[in-house]
Amino acid sequence: MSLSAIAADEGFSPYVDEQGNISFPGGFRTSMVHLGSWFVPEGGASGFHDVYTEKESVEAYRETGKFPDGATIVKELRASDAGTYTTGTNVSYATDGLKQWFVMIKDEQGRFAGNPVWGDGWGWALYKPDDRGTNVASDYKVDCLGCHVPAKANDWVYTEAYPTLSKD
């Protein structure tokens, strides 16, 4: 499989239809590679943020320093709790309390210029646990981009917490 297009044999992306609608990548926890995690201690986005992508996307990133066309990034937000363990007190851990998922699909060709969830080289989606079938983001500039502005120079992706992208 080509490293320049993840879904080269199947079209652009298995998670994107002809109109640019992004579907939830079911089974990503076992079919994708865990890139790394963030822990946000307070606020609306508090909890563990586990991030995943395809194995081929990791290989391409390691080779080129960027995500390839068609790459999928899934960030799963989970609630957290803390307890006392043999490793220490107030040890935080992820619970089964799902908060939401963010999905980004790399689009180097600007395929969906008229679709408001596509732009700046990516497709942007947000899914809530009560309906994985509906992307609740309606305009990436309003719903998504604000959190990514500090990562603009890095293709809108915070990669510092992703040790999997580093060459071994």
mmCIF file with all atom_site columns, C-alpha atoms in Angstrom:
data_model
loop_
_atom_site.group_PDB
_atom_site.id
_atom_site.type_symbol
_atom_site.label_atom_id
_atom_site.label_alt_id
_atom_site.label_comp_id
_atom_site.label_asym_id
_atom_site.label_entity_id
_atom_site.label_seq_id
_atom_site.pdbx_PDB_ins_code
_atom_site.Cartn_x
_atom_site.Cartn_y
_atom_site.Cartn_z
_atom_site.occupancy
_atom_site.B_iso_or_equiv
_atom_site.pdbx_formal_charge
_atom_site.auth_seq_id
_atom_site.auth_comp_id
_atom_site.auth_asym_id
_atom_site.auth_atom_id
_atom_site.pdbx_PDB_model_num
ATOM 1   C CA . MET A 1 1   ? 0.000   0.000  0.000  1.00 0.00 ? 1   MET A CA 1
ATOM 2   C CA . SER A 1 2   ? 1.247   3.441  -0.886 1.00 0.00 ? 2   SER A CA 1
ATOM 3   C CA . LEU A 1 3   ? 2.307   5.610  2.018  1.00 0.00 ? 3   LEU A CA 1
ATOM 4   C CA . SER A 1 4   ? 1.033   8.717  0.215  1.00 0.00 ? 4   SER A CA 1
ATOM 5   C CA . ALA A 1 5   ? -2.611  7.653  0.264  1.00 0.00 ? 5   ALA A CA 1
ATOM 6   C CA . ILE A 1 6   ? -3.885  5.439  3.049  1.00 0.00 ? 6   ILE A CA 1
ATOM 7   C CA . ALA A 1 7   ? -6.868  4.118  1.154  1.00 0.00 ? 7   ALA A CA 1
ATOM 8   C CA . ALA A 1 8   ? -5.235  4.065  -2.298 1.00 0.00 ? 8   ALA A CA 1
ATOM 9   C CA . ASP A 1 9   ? -6.939  0.815  -3.278 1.00 0.00 ? 9   ASP A CA 1
ATOM 10  C CA . GLU A 1 10  ? -10.336 1.796  -1.807 1.00 0.00 ? 10  GLU A CA 1
ATOM 11  C CA . GLY A 1 11  ? -10.564 5.472  -2.721 1.00 0.00 ? 11  GLY A CA 1
ATOM 12  C CA . PHE A 1 12  ? -9.662  8.406  -0.554 1.00 0.00 ? 12  PHE A CA 1
ATOM 13  C CA . SER A 1 13  ? -10.805 7.168  2.860  1.00 0.00 ? 13  SER A CA 1
ATOM 14  C CA . PRO A 1 14  ? -13.112 4.415  4.079  1.00 0.00 ? 14  PRO A CA 1
ATOM 15  C CA . TYR A 1 15  ? -14.617 6.962  6.503  1.00 0.00 ? 15  TYR A CA 1
ATOM 16  C CA . VAL A 1 16  ? -15.596 9.593  3.912  1.00 0.00 ? 16  VAL A CA 1
ATOM 17  C CA . ASP A 1 17  ? -18.404 9.417  1.366  1.00 0.00 ? 17  ASP A CA 1
ATOM 18  C CA . GLU A 1 18  ? -18.575 11.234 -2.002 1.00 0.00 ? 18  GLU A CA 1
ATOM 19  C CA . GLN A 1 19  ? -20.132 14.347 -0.424 1.00 0.00 ? 19  GLN A CA 1
ATOM 20  C CA . GLY A 1 20  ? -17.461 14.568 2.282  1.00 0.00 ? 20  GLY A CA 1
ATOM 21  C CA . ASN A 1 21  ? -19.552 13.217 5.138  1.00 0.00 ? 21  ASN A CA 1
ATOM 22  C CA . ILE A 1 22  ? -17.233 11.714 7.737  1.00 0.00 ? 22  ILE A CA 1
ATOM 23  C CA . SER A 1 23  ? -18.356 8.534  9.468  1.00 0.00 ? 23  SER A CA 1
ATOM 24  C CA . PHE A 1 24  ? -17.275 7.327  12.890 1.00 0.00 ? 24  PHE A CA 1
ATOM 25  C CA . PRO A 1 25  ? -14.343 4.871  12.585 1.00 0.00 ? 25  PRO A CA 1
ATOM 26  C CA . GLY A 1 26  ? -15.812 1.967  14.548 1.00 0.00 ? 26  GLY A CA 1
ATOM 27  C CA . GLY A 1 27  ? -13.348 -0.494 16.054 1.00 0.00 ? 27  GLY A CA 1
ATOM 28  C CA . PHE A 1 28  ? -10.495 2.016  15.973 1.00 0.00 ? 28  PHE A CA 1
ATOM 29  C CA . ARG A 1 29  ? -9.125  0.909  19.380 1.00 0.00 ? 29  ARG A CA 1
ATOM 30  C CA . THR A 1 30  ? -8.129  -2.469 17.955 1.00 0.00 ? 30  THR A CA 1
ATOM 31  C CA . SER A 1 31  ? -7.606  -1.639 14.272 1.00 0.00 ? 31  SER A CA 1
ATOM 32  C CA . MET A 1 32  ? -5.462  1.470  14.703 1.00 0.00 ? 32  MET A CA 1
ATOM 33  C CA . VAL A 1 33  ? -2.223  2.319  16.488 1.00 0.00 ? 33  VAL A CA 1
ATOM 34  C CA . HIS A 1 34  ? -2.240  4.260  19.764 1.00 0.00 ? 34  HIS A CA 1
ATOM 35  C CA . LEU A 1 35  ? -0.149  7.398  19.199 1.00 0.00 ? 35  LEU A CA 1
ATOM 36  C CA . GLY A 1 36  ? -0.155  8.669  22.765 1.00 0.00 ? 36  GLY A CA 1
ATOM 37  C CA . SER A 1 37  ? -2.289  10.280 25.437 1.00 0.00 ? 37  SER A CA 1
ATOM 38  C CA . TRP A 1 38  ? -2.968  13.624 27.023 1.00 0.00 ? 38  TRP A CA 1
ATOM 39  C CA . PHE A 1 39  ? -4.320  14.170 30.513 1.00 0.00 ? 39  PHE A CA 1
ATOM 40  C CA . VAL A 1 40  ? -6.390  17.291 31.137 1.00 0.00 ? 40  VAL A CA 1
ATOM 41  C CA . PRO A 1 41  ? -6.929  17.678 34.900 1.00 0.00 ? 41  PRO A CA 1
ATOM 42  C CA . GLU A 1 42  ? -9.761  20.250 34.912 1.00 0.00 ? 42  GLU A CA 1
ATOM 43  C CA . GLY A 1 43  ? -12.453 21.843 32.763 1.00 0.00 ? 43  GLY A CA 1
ATOM 44  C CA . GLY A 1 44  ? -14.908 20.645 30.169 1.00 0.00 ? 44  GLY A CA 1
ATOM 45  C CA . ALA A 1 45  ? -12.268 18.619 28.336 1.00 0.00 ? 45  ALA A CA 1
ATOM 46  C CA . SER A 1 46  ? -10.922 17.051 31.527 1.00 0.00 ? 46  SER A CA 1
ATOM 47  C CA . GLY A 1 47  ? -9.882  13.436 31.504 1.00 0.00 ? 47  GLY A CA 1
ATOM 48  C CA . PHE A 1 48  ? -7.764  11.230 29.291 1.00 0.00 ? 48  PHE A CA 1
ATOM 49  C CA . HIS A 1 49  ? -7.384  11.963 25.583 1.00 0.00 ? 49  HIS A CA 1
ATOM 50  C CA . ASP A 1 50  ? -6.164  8.827  23.789 1.00 0.00 ? 50  ASP A CA 1
ATOM 51  C CA . VAL A 1 51  ? -5.159  9.351  20.156 1.00 0.00 ? 51  VAL A CA 1
ATOM 52  C CA . TYR A 1 52  ? -5.079  6.764  17.351 1.00 0.00 ? 52  TYR A CA 1
ATOM 53  C CA . THR A 1 53  ? -4.217  6.516  13.650 1.00 0.00 ? 53  THR A CA 1
ATOM 54  C CA . GLU A 1 54  ? -3.580  3.849  11.038 1.00 0.00 ? 54  GLU A CA 1
ATOM 55  C CA . LYS A 1 55  ? -0.299  1.906  11.116 1.00 0.00 ? 55  LYS A CA 1
ATOM 56  C CA . GLU A 1 56  ? 0.422   3.122  7.571  1.00 0.00 ? 56  GLU A CA 1
ATOM 57  C CA . SER A 1 57  ? -0.011  6.720  8.717  1.00 0.00 ? 57  SER A CA 1
ATOM 58  C CA . VAL A 1 58  ? 2.583   6.173  11.438 1.00 0.00 ? 58  VAL A CA 1
ATOM 59  C CA . GLU A 1 59  ? 4.996   4.694  8.887  1.00 0.00 ? 59  GLU A CA 1
ATOM 60  C CA . ALA A 1 60  ? 4.447   7.615  6.505  1.00 0.00 ? 60  ALA A CA 1
ATOM 61  C CA . TYR A 1 61  ? 4.872   10.172 9.290  1.00 0.00 ? 61  TYR A CA 1
ATOM 62  C CA . ARG A 1 62  ? 8.121   8.569  10.403 1.00 0.00 ? 62  ARG A CA 1
ATOM 63  C CA . GLU A 1 63  ? 9.387   8.732  6.816  1.00 0.00 ? 63  GLU A CA 1
ATOM 64  C CA . THR A 1 64  ? 8.178   12.223 5.841  1.00 0.00 ? 64  THR A CA 1
ATOM 65  C CA . GLY A 1 65  ? 7.375   14.093 9.053  1.00 0.00 ? 65  GLY A CA 1
ATOM 66  C CA . LYS A 1 66  ? 3.752   14.628 8.041  1.00 0.00 ? 66  LYS A CA 1
ATOM 67  C CA . PHE A 1 67  ? 0.481   12.740 7.939  1.00 0.00 ? 67  PHE A CA 1
ATOM 68  C CA . PRO A 1 68  ? -0.336  11.353 4.476  1.00 0.00 ? 68  PRO A CA 1
ATOM 69  C CA . ASP A 1 69  ? -3.406  12.111 2.405  1.00 0.00 ? 69  ASP A CA 1
ATOM 70  C CA . GLY A 1 70  ? -6.311  10.051 3.749  1.00 0.00 ? 70  GLY A CA 1
ATOM 71  C CA . ALA A 1 71  ? -4.814  9.580  7.228  1.00 0.00 ? 71  ALA A CA 1
ATOM 72  C CA . THR A 1 72  ? -7.349  9.332  10.043 1.00 0.00 ? 72  THR A CA 1
ATOM 73  C CA . ILE A 1 73  ? -6.730  10.699 13.528 1.00 0.00 ? 73  ILE A CA 1
ATOM 74  C CA . VAL A 1 74  ? -9.156  9.719  16.292 1.00 0.00 ? 74  VAL A CA 1
ATOM 75  C CA . LYS A 1 75  ? -9.004  11.343 19.728 1.00 0.00 ? 75  LYS A CA 1
ATOM 76  C CA . GLU A 1 76  ? -11.155 9.653  22.348 1.00 0.00 ? 76  GLU A CA 1
ATOM 77  C CA . LEU A 1 77  ? -11.971 11.614 25.509 1.00 0.00 ? 77  LEU A CA 1
ATOM 78  C CA . ARG A 1 78  ? -12.673 9.610  28.658 1.00 0.00 ? 78  ARG A CA 1
ATOM 79  C CA . ALA A 1 79  ? -13.563 10.706 32.132 1.00 0.00 ? 79  ALA A CA 1
ATOM 80  C CA . SER A 1 80  ? -10.998 10.064 34.845 1.00 0.00 ? 80  SER A CA 1
ATOM 81  C CA . ASP A 1 81  ? -10.884 9.118  38.470 1.00 0.00 ? 81  ASP A CA 1
ATOM 82  C CA . ALA A 1 82  ? -8.073  8.832  40.978 1.00 0.00 ? 82  ALA A CA 1
ATOM 83  C CA . GLY A 1 83  ? -7.167  6.499  43.778 1.00 0.00 ? 83  GLY A CA 1
ATOM 84  C CA . THR A 1 84  ? -4.390  5.289  46.041 1.00 0.00 ? 84  THR A CA 1
ATOM 85  C CA . TYR A 1 85  ? -2.327  2.414  44.697 1.00 0.00 ? 85  TYR A CA 1
ATOM 86  C CA . THR A 1 86  ? 1.034   0.848  45.402 1.00 0.00 ? 86  THR A CA 1
ATOM 87  C CA . THR A 1 87  ? 2.484   3.307  42.862 1.00 0.00 ? 87  THR A CA 1
ATOM 88  C CA . GLY A 1 88  ? 1.301   6.343  44.821 1.00 0.00 ? 88  GLY A CA 1
ATOM 89  C CA . THR A 1 89  ? -1.605  8.434  46.030 1.00 0.00 ? 89  THR A CA 1
ATOM 90  C CA . ASN A 1 90  ? -4.010  10.352 43.807 1.00 0.00 ? 90  ASN A CA 1
ATOM 91  C CA . VAL A 1 91  ? -3.126  8.190  40.786 1.00 0.00 ? 91  VAL A CA 1
ATOM 92  C CA . SER A 1 92  ? -5.337  9.193  37.834 1.00 0.00 ? 92  SER A CA 1
ATOM 93  C CA . TYR A 1 93  ? -6.814  6.614  35.502 1.00 0.00 ? 93  TYR A CA 1
ATOM 94  C CA . ALA A 1 94  ? -9.284  6.575  32.628 1.00 0.00 ? 94  ALA A CA 1
ATOM 95  C CA . THR A 1 95  ? -12.769 5.268  33.371 1.00 0.00 ? 95  THR A CA 1
ATOM 96  C CA . ASP A 1 96  ? -15.375 3.825  31.044 1.00 0.00 ? 96  ASP A CA 1
ATOM 97  C CA . GLY A 1 97  ? -17.091 7.232  31.015 1.00 0.00 ? 97  GLY A CA 1
ATOM 98  C CA . LEU A 1 98  ? -16.865 8.242  27.363 1.00 0.00 ? 98  LEU A CA 1
ATOM 99  C CA . LYS A 1 99  ? -17.157 11.969 26.750 1.00 0.00 ? 99  LYS A CA 1
ATOM 100 C CA . GLN A 1 100 ? -16.662 12.391 22.987 1.00 0.00 ? 100 GLN A CA 1
ATOM 101 C CA . TRP A 1 101 ? -14.481 11.660 19.978 1.00 0.00 ? 101 TRP A CA 1
ATOM 102 C CA . PHE A 1 102 ? -12.715 14.031 17.619 1.00 0.00 ? 102 PHE A CA 1
ATOM 103 C CA . VAL A 1 103 ? -11.902 12.721 14.144 1.00 0.00 ? 103 VAL A CA 1
ATOM 104 C CA . MET A 1 104 ? -9.659  14.347 11.547 1.00 0.00 ? 104 MET A CA 1
ATOM 105 C CA . ILE A 1 105 ? -9.093  13.075 7.995  1.00 0.00 ? 105 ILE A CA 1
ATOM 106 C CA . LYS A 1 106 ? -6.097  14.455 6.068  1.00 0.00 ? 106 LYS A CA 1
ATOM 107 C CA . ASP A 1 107 ? -7.060  15.980 2.714  1.00 0.00 ? 107 ASP A CA 1
ATOM 108 C CA . GLU A 1 108 ? -4.095  17.302 0.746  1.00 0.00 ? 108 GLU A CA 1
ATOM 109 C CA . GLN A 1 109 ? -6.184  17.888 -2.385 1.00 0.00 ? 109 GLN A CA 1
ATOM 110 C CA . GLY A 1 110 ? -8.990  20.039 -0.965 1.00 0.00 ? 110 GLY A CA 1
ATOM 111 C CA . ARG A 1 111 ? -11.634 17.619 -2.254 1.00 0.00 ? 111 ARG A CA 1
ATOM 112 C CA . PHE A 1 112 ? -14.603 19.114 -0.402 1.00 0.00 ? 112 PHE A CA 1
ATOM 113 C CA . ALA A 1 113 ? -14.135 22.878 -0.701 1.00 0.00 ? 113 ALA A CA 1
ATOM 114 C CA . GLY A 1 114 ? -17.876 23.585 -0.398 1.00 0.00 ? 114 GLY A CA 1
ATOM 115 C CA . ASN A 1 115 ? -18.338 21.419 2.699  1.00 0.00 ? 115 ASN A CA 1
ATOM 116 C CA . PRO A 1 116 ? -18.015 23.459 5.946  1.00 0.00 ? 116 PRO A CA 1
ATOM 117 C CA . VAL A 1 117 ? -16.399 20.606 7.935  1.00 0.00 ? 117 VAL A CA 1
ATOM 118 C CA . TRP A 1 118 ? -13.457 20.518 5.501  1.00 0.00 ? 118 TRP A CA 1
ATOM 119 C CA . GLY A 1 119 ? -10.611 22.999 5.282  1.00 0.00 ? 119 GLY A CA 1
ATOM 120 C CA . ASP A 1 120 ? -7.013  23.791 6.116  1.00 0.00 ? 120 ASP A CA 1
ATOM 121 C CA . GLY A 1 121 ? -6.010  20.358 4.812  1.00 0.00 ? 121 GLY A CA 1
ATOM 122 C CA . TRP A 1 122 ? -8.333  18.299 7.004  1.00 0.00 ? 122 TRP A CA 1
ATOM 123 C CA . GLY A 1 123 ? -11.852 17.042 7.466  1.00 0.00 ? 123 GLY A CA 1
ATOM 124 C CA . TRP A 1 124 ? -13.079 17.691 11.011 1.00 0.00 ? 124 TRP A CA 1
ATOM 125 C CA . ALA A 1 125 ? -15.686 15.743 12.986 1.00 0.00 ? 125 ALA A CA 1
ATOM 126 C CA . LEU A 1 126 ? -17.036 15.489 16.528 1.00 0.00 ? 126 LEU A CA 1
ATOM 127 C CA . TYR A 1 127 ? -19.089 12.577 17.838 1.00 0.00 ? 127 TYR A CA 1
ATOM 128 C CA . LYS A 1 128 ? -20.954 12.217 21.120 1.00 0.00 ? 128 LYS A CA 1
ATOM 129 C CA . PRO A 1 129 ? -21.438 8.859  22.898 1.00 0.00 ? 129 PRO A CA 1
ATOM 130 C CA . ASP A 1 130 ? -25.224 8.919  22.493 1.00 0.00 ? 130 ASP A CA 1
ATOM 131 C CA . ASP A 1 131 ? -25.002 9.050  18.655 1.00 0.00 ? 131 ASP A CA 1
ATOM 132 C CA . ARG A 1 132 ? -21.862 7.856  16.902 1.00 0.00 ? 132 ARG A CA 1
ATOM 133 C CA . GLY A 1 133 ? -23.730 8.166  13.614 1.00 0.00 ? 133 GLY A CA 1
ATOM 134 C CA . THR A 1 134 ? -23.918 11.970 13.621 1.00 0.00 ? 134 THR A CA 1
ATOM 135 C CA . ASN A 1 135 ? -21.051 14.404 13.202 1.00 0.00 ? 135 ASN A CA 1
ATOM 136 C CA . VAL A 1 136 ? -22.147 17.271 15.464 1.00 0.00 ? 136 VAL A CA 1
ATOM 137 C CA . ALA A 1 137 ? -19.521 19.639 14.050 1.00 0.00 ? 137 ALA A CA 1
ATOM 138 C CA . SER A 1 138 ? -21.185 21.843 11.453 1.00 0.00 ? 138 SER A CA 1
ATOM 139 C CA . ASP A 1 139 ? -18.400 24.318 10.644 1.00 0.00 ? 139 ASP A CA 1
ATOM 140 C CA . TYR A 1 140 ? -14.790 23.421 11.394 1.00 0.00 ? 140 TYR A CA 1
ATOM 141 C CA . LYS A 1 141 ? -13.811 27.109 11.652 1.00 0.00 ? 141 LYS A CA 1
ATOM 142 C CA . VAL A 1 142 ? -16.287 27.567 14.519 1.00 0.00 ? 142 VAL A CA 1
ATOM 143 C CA . ASP A 1 143 ? -16.395 24.105 16.102 1.00 0.00 ? 143 ASP A CA 1
ATOM 144 C CA . CYS A 1 144 ? -12.822 22.823 15.773 1.00 0.00 ? 144 CYS A CA 1
ATOM 145 C CA . LEU A 1 145 ? -10.170 25.231 14.562 1.00 0.00 ? 145 LEU A CA 1
ATOM 146 C CA . GLY A 1 146 ? -10.011 27.406 17.680 1.00 0.00 ? 146 GLY A CA 1
ATOM 147 C CA . CYS A 1 147 ? -8.418  24.644 19.740 1.00 0.00 ? 147 CYS A CA 1
ATOM 148 C CA . HIS A 1 148 ? -5.894  23.898 16.992 1.00 0.00 ? 148 HIS A CA 1
ATOM 149 C CA . VAL A 1 149 ? -4.589  27.425 16.297 1.00 0.00 ? 149 VAL A CA 1
ATOM 150 C CA . PRO A 1 150 ? -1.481  26.930 18.501 1.00 0.00 ? 150 PRO A CA 1
ATOM 151 C CA . ALA A 1 151 ? -0.620  23.872 16.349 1.00 0.00 ? 151 ALA A CA 1
ATOM 152 C CA . LYS A 1 152 ? -1.118  25.644 12.990 1.00 0.00 ? 152 LYS A CA 1
ATOM 153 C CA . ALA A 1 153 ? 2.587   25.521 12.121 1.00 0.00 ? 153 ALA A CA 1
ATOM 154 C CA . ASN A 1 154 ? 2.500   21.754 12.691 1.00 0.00 ? 154 ASN A CA 1
ATOM 155 C CA . ASP A 1 155 ? -0.352  21.102 10.220 1.00 0.00 ? 155 ASP A CA 1
ATOM 156 C CA . TRP A 1 156 ? -2.922  21.782 12.975 1.00 0.00 ? 156 TRP A CA 1
ATOM 157 C CA . VAL A 1 157 ? -1.896  18.651 14.965 1.00 0.00 ? 157 VAL A CA 1
ATOM 158 C CA . TYR A 1 158 ? -0.349  18.580 18.441 1.00 0.00 ? 158 TYR A CA 1
ATOM 159 C CA . THR A 1 159 ? 2.221   15.797 18.062 1.00 0.00 ? 159 THR A CA 1
ATOM 160 C CA . GLU A 1 160 ? 4.380   16.288 21.161 1.00 0.00 ? 160 GLU A CA 1
ATOM 161 C CA . ALA A 1 161 ? 2.427   13.651 23.114 1.00 0.00 ? 161 ALA A CA 1
ATOM 162 C CA . TYR A 1 162 ? 2.748   11.017 20.395 1.00 0.00 ? 162 TYR A CA 1
ATOM 163 C CA . PRO A 1 163 ? 5.926   9.015  21.008 1.00 0.00 ? 163 PRO A CA 1
ATOM 164 C CA . THR A 1 164 ? 4.764   6.426  18.475 1.00 0.00 ? 164 THR A CA 1
ATOM 165 C CA . LEU A 1 165 ? 5.549   8.908  15.682 1.00 0.00 ? 165 LEU A CA 1
ATOM 166 C CA . SER A 1 166 ? 9.229   8.950  16.661 1.00 0.00 ? 166 SER A CA 1
ATOM 167 C CA . LYS A 1 167 ? 11.570  6.622  14.885 1.00 0.00 ? 167 LYS A CA 1
ATOM 168 C CA . ASP A 1 168 ? 12.662  3.805  17.206 1.00 0.00 ? 168 ASP A CA 1
#
